[in-house]
Short mmCIF file of C-alpha atoms and ligand atoms in Angstrom, two decimals:
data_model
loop_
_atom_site.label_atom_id
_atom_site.label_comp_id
_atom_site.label_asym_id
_atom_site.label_seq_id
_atom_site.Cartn_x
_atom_site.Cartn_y
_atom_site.Cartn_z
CA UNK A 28 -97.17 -155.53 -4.67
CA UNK A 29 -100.66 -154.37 -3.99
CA UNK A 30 -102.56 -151.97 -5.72
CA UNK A 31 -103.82 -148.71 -4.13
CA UNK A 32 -107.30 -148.68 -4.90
CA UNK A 33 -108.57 -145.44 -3.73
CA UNK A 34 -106.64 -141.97 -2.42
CA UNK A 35 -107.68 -139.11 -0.83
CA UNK A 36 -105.77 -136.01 -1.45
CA UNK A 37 -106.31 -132.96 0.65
CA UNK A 38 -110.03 -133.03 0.70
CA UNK A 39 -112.36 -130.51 2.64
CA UNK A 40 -116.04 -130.35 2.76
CA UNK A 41 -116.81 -127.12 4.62
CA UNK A 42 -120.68 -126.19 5.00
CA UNK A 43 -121.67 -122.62 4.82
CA UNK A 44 -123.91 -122.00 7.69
CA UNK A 45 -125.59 -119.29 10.12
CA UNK A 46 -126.76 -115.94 9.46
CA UNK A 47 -126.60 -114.05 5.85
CA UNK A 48 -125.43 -110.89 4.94
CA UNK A 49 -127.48 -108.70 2.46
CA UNK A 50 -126.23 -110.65 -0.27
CA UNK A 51 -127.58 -113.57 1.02
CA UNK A 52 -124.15 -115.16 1.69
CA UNK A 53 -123.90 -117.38 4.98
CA UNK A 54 -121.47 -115.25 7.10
CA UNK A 55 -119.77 -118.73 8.64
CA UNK A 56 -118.05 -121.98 7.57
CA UNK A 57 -118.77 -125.49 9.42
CA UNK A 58 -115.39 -127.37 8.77
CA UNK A 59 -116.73 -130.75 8.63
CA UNK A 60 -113.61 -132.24 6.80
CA UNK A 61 -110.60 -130.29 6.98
CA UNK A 62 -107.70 -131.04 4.62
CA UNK A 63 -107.95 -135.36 5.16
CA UNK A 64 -105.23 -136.84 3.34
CA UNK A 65 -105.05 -141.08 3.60
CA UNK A 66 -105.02 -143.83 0.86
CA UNK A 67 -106.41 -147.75 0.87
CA UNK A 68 -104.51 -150.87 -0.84
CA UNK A 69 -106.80 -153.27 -2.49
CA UNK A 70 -108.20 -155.79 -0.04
CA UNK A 71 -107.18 -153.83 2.90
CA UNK A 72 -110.09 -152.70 5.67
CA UNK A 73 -109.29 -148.86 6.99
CA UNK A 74 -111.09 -148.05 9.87
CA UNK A 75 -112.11 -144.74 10.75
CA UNK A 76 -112.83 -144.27 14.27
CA UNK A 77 -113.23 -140.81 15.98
CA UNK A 78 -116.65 -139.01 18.50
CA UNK A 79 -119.95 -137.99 17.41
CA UNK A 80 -119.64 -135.20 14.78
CA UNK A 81 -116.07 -135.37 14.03
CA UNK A 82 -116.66 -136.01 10.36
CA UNK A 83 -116.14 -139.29 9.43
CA UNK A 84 -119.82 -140.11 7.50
CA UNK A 85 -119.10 -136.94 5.76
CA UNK A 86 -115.62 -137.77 4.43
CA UNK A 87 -117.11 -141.06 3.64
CA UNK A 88 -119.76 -139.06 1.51
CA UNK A 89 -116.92 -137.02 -0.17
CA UNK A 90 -115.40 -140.66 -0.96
CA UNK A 91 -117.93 -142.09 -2.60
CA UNK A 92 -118.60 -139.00 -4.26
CA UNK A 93 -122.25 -138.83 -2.62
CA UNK A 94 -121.33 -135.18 -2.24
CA UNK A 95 -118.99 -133.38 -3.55
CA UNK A 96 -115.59 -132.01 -1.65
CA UNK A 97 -114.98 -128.57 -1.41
CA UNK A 98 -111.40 -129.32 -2.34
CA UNK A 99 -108.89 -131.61 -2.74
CA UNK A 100 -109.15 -134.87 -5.07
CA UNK A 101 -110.73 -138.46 -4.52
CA UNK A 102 -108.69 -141.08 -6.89
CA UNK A 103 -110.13 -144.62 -7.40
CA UNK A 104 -108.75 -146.73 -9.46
CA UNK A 105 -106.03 -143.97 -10.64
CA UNK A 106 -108.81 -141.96 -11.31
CA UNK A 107 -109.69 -138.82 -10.47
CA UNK A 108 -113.44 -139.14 -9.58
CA UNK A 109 -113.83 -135.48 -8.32
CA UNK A 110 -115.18 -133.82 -10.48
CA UNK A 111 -117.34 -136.82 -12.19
CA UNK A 112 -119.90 -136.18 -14.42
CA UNK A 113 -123.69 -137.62 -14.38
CA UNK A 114 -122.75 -140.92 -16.43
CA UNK A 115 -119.37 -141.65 -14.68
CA UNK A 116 -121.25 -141.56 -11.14
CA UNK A 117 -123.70 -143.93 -12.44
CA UNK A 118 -121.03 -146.83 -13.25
CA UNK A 119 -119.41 -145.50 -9.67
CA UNK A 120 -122.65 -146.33 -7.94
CA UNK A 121 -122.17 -150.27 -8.87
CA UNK A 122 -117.85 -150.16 -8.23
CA UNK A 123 -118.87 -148.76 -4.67
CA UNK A 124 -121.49 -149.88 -2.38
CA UNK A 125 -122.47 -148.59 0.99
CA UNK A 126 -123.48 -150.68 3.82
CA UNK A 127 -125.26 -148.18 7.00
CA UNK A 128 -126.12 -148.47 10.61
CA UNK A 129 -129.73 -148.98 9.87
CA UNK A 130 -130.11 -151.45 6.89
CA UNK A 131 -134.01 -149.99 6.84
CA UNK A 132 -131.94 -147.24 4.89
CA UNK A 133 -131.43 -149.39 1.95
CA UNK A 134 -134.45 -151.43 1.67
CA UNK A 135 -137.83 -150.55 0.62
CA UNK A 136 -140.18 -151.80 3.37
CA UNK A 137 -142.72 -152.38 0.68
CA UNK A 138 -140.71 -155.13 -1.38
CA UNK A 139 -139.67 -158.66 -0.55
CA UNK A 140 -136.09 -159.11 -0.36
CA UNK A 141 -136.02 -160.95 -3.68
CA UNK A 142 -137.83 -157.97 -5.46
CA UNK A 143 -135.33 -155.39 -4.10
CA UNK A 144 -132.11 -157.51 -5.42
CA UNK A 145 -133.50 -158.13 -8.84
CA UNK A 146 -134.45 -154.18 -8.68
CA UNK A 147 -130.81 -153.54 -8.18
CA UNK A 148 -129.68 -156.03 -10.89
CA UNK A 149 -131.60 -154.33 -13.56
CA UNK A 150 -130.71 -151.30 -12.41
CA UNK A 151 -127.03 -152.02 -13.08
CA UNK A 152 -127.31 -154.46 -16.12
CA UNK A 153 -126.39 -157.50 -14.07
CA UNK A 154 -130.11 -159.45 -14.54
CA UNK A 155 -128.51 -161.66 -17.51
CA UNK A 156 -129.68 -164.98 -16.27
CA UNK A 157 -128.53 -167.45 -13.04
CA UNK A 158 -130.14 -164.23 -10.84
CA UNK A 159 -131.78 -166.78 -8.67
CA UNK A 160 -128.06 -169.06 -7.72
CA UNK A 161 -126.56 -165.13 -7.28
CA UNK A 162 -129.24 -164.24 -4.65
CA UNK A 163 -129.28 -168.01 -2.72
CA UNK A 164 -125.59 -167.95 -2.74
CA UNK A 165 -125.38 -164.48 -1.04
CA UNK A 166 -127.88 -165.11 1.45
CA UNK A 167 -125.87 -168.12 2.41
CA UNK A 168 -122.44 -165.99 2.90
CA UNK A 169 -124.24 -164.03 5.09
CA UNK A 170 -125.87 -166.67 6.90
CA UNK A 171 -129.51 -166.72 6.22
CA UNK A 172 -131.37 -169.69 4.56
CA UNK A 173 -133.05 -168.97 1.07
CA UNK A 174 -136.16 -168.62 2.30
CA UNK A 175 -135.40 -165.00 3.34
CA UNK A 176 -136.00 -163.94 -0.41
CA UNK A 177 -139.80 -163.96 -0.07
CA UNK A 178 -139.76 -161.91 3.14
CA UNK A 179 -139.85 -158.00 3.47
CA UNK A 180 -137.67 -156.07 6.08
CA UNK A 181 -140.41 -156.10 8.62
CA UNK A 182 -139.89 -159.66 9.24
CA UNK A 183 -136.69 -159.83 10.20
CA UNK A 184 -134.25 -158.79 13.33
CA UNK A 185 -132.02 -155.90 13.43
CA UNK A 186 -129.25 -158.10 12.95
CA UNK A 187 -130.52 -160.57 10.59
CA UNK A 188 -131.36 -157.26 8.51
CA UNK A 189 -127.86 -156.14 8.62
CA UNK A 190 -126.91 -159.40 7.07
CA UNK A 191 -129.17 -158.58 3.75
CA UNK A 192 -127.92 -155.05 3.82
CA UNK A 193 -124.25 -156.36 3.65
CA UNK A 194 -126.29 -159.03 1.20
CA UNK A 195 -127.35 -156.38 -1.23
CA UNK A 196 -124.09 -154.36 -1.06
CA UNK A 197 -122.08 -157.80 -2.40
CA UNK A 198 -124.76 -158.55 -4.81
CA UNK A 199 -123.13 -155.90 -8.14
CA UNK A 200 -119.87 -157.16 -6.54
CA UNK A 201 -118.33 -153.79 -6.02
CA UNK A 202 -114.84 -153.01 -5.83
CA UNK A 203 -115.06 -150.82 -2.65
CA UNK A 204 -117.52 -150.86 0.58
CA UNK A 205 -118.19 -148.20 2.88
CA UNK A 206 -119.33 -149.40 6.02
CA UNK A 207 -120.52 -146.37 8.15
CA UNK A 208 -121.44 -147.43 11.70
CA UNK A 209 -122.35 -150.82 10.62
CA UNK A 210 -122.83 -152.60 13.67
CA UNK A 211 -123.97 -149.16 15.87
CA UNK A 212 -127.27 -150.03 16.63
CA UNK A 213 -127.09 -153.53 17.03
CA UNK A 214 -127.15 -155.36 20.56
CA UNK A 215 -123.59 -156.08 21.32
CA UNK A 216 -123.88 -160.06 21.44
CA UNK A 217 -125.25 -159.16 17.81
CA UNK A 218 -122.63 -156.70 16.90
CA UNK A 219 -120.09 -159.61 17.35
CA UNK A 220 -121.50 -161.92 15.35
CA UNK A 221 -121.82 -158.93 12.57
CA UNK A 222 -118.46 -158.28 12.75
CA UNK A 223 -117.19 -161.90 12.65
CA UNK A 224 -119.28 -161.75 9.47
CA UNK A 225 -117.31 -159.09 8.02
CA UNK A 226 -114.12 -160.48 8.76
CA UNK A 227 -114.66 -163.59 7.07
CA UNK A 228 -116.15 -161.86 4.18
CA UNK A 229 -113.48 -159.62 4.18
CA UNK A 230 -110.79 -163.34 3.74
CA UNK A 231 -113.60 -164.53 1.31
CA UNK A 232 -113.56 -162.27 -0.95
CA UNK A 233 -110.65 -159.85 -0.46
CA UNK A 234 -112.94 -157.02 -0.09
CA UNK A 235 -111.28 -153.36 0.35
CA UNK A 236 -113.71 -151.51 2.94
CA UNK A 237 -114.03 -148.42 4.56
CA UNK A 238 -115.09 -149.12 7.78
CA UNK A 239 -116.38 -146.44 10.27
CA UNK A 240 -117.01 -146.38 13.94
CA UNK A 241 -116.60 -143.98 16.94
CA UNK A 242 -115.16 -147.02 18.87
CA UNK A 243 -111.90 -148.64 18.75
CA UNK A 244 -112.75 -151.58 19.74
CA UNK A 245 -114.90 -152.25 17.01
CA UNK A 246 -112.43 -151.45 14.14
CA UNK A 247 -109.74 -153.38 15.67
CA UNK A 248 -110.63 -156.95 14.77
CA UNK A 249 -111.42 -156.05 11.19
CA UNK A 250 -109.19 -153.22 10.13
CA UNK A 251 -105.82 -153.66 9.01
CA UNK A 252 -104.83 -150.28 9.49
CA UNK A 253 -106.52 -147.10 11.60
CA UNK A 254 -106.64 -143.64 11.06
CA UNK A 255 -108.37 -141.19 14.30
CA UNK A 256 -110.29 -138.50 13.19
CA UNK A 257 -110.59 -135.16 15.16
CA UNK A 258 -112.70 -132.15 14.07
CA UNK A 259 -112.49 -132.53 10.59
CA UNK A 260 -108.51 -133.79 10.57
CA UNK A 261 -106.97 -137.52 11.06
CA UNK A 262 -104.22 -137.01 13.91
CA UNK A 263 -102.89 -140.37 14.18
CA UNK A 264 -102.55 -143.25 11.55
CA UNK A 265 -100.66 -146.49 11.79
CA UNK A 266 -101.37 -150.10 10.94
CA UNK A 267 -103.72 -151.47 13.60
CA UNK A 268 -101.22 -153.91 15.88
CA UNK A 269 -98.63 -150.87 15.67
CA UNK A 270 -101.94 -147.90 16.93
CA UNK A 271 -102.82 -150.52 19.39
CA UNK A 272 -99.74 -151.56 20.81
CA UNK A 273 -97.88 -147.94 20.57
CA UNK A 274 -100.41 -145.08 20.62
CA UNK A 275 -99.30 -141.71 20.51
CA UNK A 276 -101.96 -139.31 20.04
CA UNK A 277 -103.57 -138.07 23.36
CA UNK A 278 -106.63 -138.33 21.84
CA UNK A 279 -106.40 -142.28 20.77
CA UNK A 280 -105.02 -142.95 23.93
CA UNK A 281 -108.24 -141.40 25.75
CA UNK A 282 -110.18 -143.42 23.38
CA UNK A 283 -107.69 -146.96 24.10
CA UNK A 284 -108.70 -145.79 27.69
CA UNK A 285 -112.55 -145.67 26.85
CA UNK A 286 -112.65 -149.14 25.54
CA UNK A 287 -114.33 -151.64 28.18
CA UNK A 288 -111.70 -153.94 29.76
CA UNK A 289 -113.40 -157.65 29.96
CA UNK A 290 -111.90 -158.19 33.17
CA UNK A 291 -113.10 -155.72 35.72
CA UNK A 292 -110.10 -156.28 37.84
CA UNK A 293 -107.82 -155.35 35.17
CA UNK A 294 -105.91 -151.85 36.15
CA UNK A 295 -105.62 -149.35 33.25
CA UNK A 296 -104.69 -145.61 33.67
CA UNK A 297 -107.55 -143.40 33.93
CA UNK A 298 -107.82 -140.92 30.88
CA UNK A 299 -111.00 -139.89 30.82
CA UNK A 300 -112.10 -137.56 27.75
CA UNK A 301 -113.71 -133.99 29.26
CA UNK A 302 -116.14 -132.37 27.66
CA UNK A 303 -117.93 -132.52 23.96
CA UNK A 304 -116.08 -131.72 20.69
CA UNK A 305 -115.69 -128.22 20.13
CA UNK A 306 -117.48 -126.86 17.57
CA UNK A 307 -116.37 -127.40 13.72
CA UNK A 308 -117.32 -123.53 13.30
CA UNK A 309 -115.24 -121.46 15.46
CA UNK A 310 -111.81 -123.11 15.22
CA UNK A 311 -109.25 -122.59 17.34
CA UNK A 312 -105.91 -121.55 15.44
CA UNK A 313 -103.83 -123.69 17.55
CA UNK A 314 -104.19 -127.77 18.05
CA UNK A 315 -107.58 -128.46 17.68
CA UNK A 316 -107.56 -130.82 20.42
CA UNK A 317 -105.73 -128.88 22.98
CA UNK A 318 -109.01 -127.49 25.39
CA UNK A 319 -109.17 -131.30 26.27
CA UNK A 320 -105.25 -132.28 25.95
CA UNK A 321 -103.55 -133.16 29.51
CA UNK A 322 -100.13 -132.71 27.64
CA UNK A 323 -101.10 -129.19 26.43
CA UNK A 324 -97.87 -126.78 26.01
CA UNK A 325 -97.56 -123.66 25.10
CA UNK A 326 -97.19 -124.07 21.07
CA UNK A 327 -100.53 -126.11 21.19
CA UNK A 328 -102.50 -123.31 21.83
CA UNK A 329 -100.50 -121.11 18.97
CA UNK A 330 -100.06 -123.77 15.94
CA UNK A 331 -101.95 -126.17 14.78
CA UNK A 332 -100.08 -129.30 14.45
CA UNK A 333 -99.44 -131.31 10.63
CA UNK A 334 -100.18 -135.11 10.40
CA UNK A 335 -96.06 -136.08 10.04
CA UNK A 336 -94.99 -139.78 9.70
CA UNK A 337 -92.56 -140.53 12.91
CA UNK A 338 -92.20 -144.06 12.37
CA UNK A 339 -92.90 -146.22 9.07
CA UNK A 340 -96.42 -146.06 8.48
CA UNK A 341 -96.95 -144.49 11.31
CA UNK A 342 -98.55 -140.95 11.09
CA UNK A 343 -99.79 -138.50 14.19
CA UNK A 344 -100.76 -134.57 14.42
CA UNK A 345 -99.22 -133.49 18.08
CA UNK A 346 -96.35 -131.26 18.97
CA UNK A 347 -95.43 -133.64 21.41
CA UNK A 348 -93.65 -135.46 18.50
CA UNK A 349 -92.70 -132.71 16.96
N1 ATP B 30 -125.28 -131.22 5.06
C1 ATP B 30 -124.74 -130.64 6.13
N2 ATP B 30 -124.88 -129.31 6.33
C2 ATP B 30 -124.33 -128.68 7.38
N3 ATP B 30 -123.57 -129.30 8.31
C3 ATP B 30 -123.37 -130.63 8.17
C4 ATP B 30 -123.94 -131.38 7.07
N4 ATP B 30 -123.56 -132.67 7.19
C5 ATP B 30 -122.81 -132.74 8.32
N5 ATP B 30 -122.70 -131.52 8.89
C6 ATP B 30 -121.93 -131.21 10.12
O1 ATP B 30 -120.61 -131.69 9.90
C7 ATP B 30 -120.06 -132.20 11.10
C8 ATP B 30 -119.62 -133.63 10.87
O2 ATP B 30 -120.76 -134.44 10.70
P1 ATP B 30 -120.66 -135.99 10.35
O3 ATP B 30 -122.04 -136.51 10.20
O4 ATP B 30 -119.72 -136.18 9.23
O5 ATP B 30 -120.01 -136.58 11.68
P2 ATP B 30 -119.76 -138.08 12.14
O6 ATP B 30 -118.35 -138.15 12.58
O7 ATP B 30 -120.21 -139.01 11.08
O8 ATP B 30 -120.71 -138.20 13.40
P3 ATP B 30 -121.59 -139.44 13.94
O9 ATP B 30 -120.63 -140.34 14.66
O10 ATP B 30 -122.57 -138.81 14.87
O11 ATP B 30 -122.23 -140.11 12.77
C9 ATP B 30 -121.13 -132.06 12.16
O12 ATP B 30 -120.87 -130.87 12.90
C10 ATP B 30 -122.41 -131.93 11.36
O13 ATP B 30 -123.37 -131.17 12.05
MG1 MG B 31 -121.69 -140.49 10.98
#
């Protein structure tokens, strides 16, 4: 049986925003992340896919308690890191690690690579000798030869850089990873190579990751299972051969329809997604997803629908199913 490592229960993160009345108070809410409700077995890889400003990096913050939800709890390791104090978020810091799209984020341009990871060590009480093997050994995982150590960031290629960030994430061997957009900004021949990384990292060393992307595509080599995010709520769920292979959502299938086919000749129905994401401030009280929905009915527009499980393991948000 595996263990679940971390669950989230429930959790919101709503931003007070726009004008104030005389007391100051912001007189609306931004609903970032809206009651999100999923859980991750140790070792597996959940991907998070969903557009621009649907609230996945945020959740992600709420996770690894970066910021704190506005409700709802976030358990790791059965426990309840919600509401964790000063010194518990300190040993959290080392248990979870956070790999970005631009690795520039977690490197100081001003140290080699060598001086960052030792930086890190001491920070966390892991500099007790053999430092030197530690550092080689990861650079090697992640492909780069020793010599890398005396360089600083500058020197190096976007993707080569992405390498040490995933590098320095591995080096307090954490028990969790959150990838957020990992491989976003890299050239796609690069991205590849970046994700075949991760996926033999992820065999390696049975690593449990959060892995974020607004592209299925990307998340479906690596993740075992896949939950879509929508303004603030997940509306479908499954393990990854079952989203793939029978996707219910309207939404996931518009995104299934945005993914590039390699073989131009290849006929797919054409679902094409209209229109931004409405805005996380005014909400409408019925399916949040129904201004764009080509299977809109008449309850859509009046109810809002509830993430219900309709097959094993299988989870979606849409009156259709209903
Ligand atoms: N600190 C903040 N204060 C106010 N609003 C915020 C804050 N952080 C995020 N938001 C808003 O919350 C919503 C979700 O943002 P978030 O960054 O989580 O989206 P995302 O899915 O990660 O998008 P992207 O794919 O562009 O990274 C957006 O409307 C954003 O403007
Ligand atoms: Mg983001």
């Amino acid at each position: 049986m595996t263990k679940t490592l971390l669950q989230v229960k429930n959790v919101k993160k709503h931003f007070p925003t726009g004008k104030r009345n005389l007391l100051g108070k912001h007189l609306q809410v931004l609903k970032a992340v809206d009651d999100v409700s999923f859980s991750i077995q140790e070792g597996e890889v959940f991907g998070l896919v969903g557009e621009s400003g649907c609230g996945k990096s945020t959740l992600g913050r709420c996770i690894t308690r970066i910021v704190s939800p506005t409700e709802g709890q976030v358990i790791f390791n059965d426990e309840d890191i919600t509401q964790a104090d000063s010194k518990r978020l300190k040993t959290l810091r080392r248990q979870v690690q956070m790999v970005f799209q631009n690795p520039h984020s977690s490197l100081n341009p001003r140290m080699t690579i060598k001086q960052t990871f030792m930086e890190i060590l001491k920070v966390h009480g892991l500099a007790k000798g053999r430092e030197m093997e530690r550092m080689i050994d990861l650079l090697e995982k992640v492909g780069l030869p020793k010599d890398a150590l005396d360089r600083h960031p500058h020197e190096f290629s976007g993707g080569q850089l992405q390498r040490i960030a995933i590098a320095r994430a591995l080096l307090v061997e954490p028990e969790f990873i959150m990838a957020d957009e990992p491989v976003s900004a890299l050239d796609v021949s690069v991205q590849a190579q970046i994700l075949n990384l991760l996926v033999q990292l992820k065999e390696e060393l049975s690593l449990t990751i959060l892995f974020v992307a607004h592209d299925l595509s990307v998340v479906e080599h690596i993740s075992d299972r896949v939950g879509v995010m929508y303004l603030g709520q997940i509306v479908e769920m499954a393990d990854v051969e079952e989203l793939y292979q029978n996707t219910l959502h309207p939404y996931t299938k518009a995104l299934m329809a945005a993914i590039p086919i390699p073989n131009p000749k290849a006929k797919r129905e054409e679902l094409i997604l209209e229109g931004d994401l409405p805005s996380p401030i005014n909400l409408p009280i019925g399916c949040r997803f129904a201004s764009r929905c080509r299977d809109c009915m008449a309850v859509c527009t009046q109810e809002n629908p509830t993430l219900k499980e309709v097959k094993p393991g299988h989870y979606v948000a849409c009156h259709l199913y209903s």
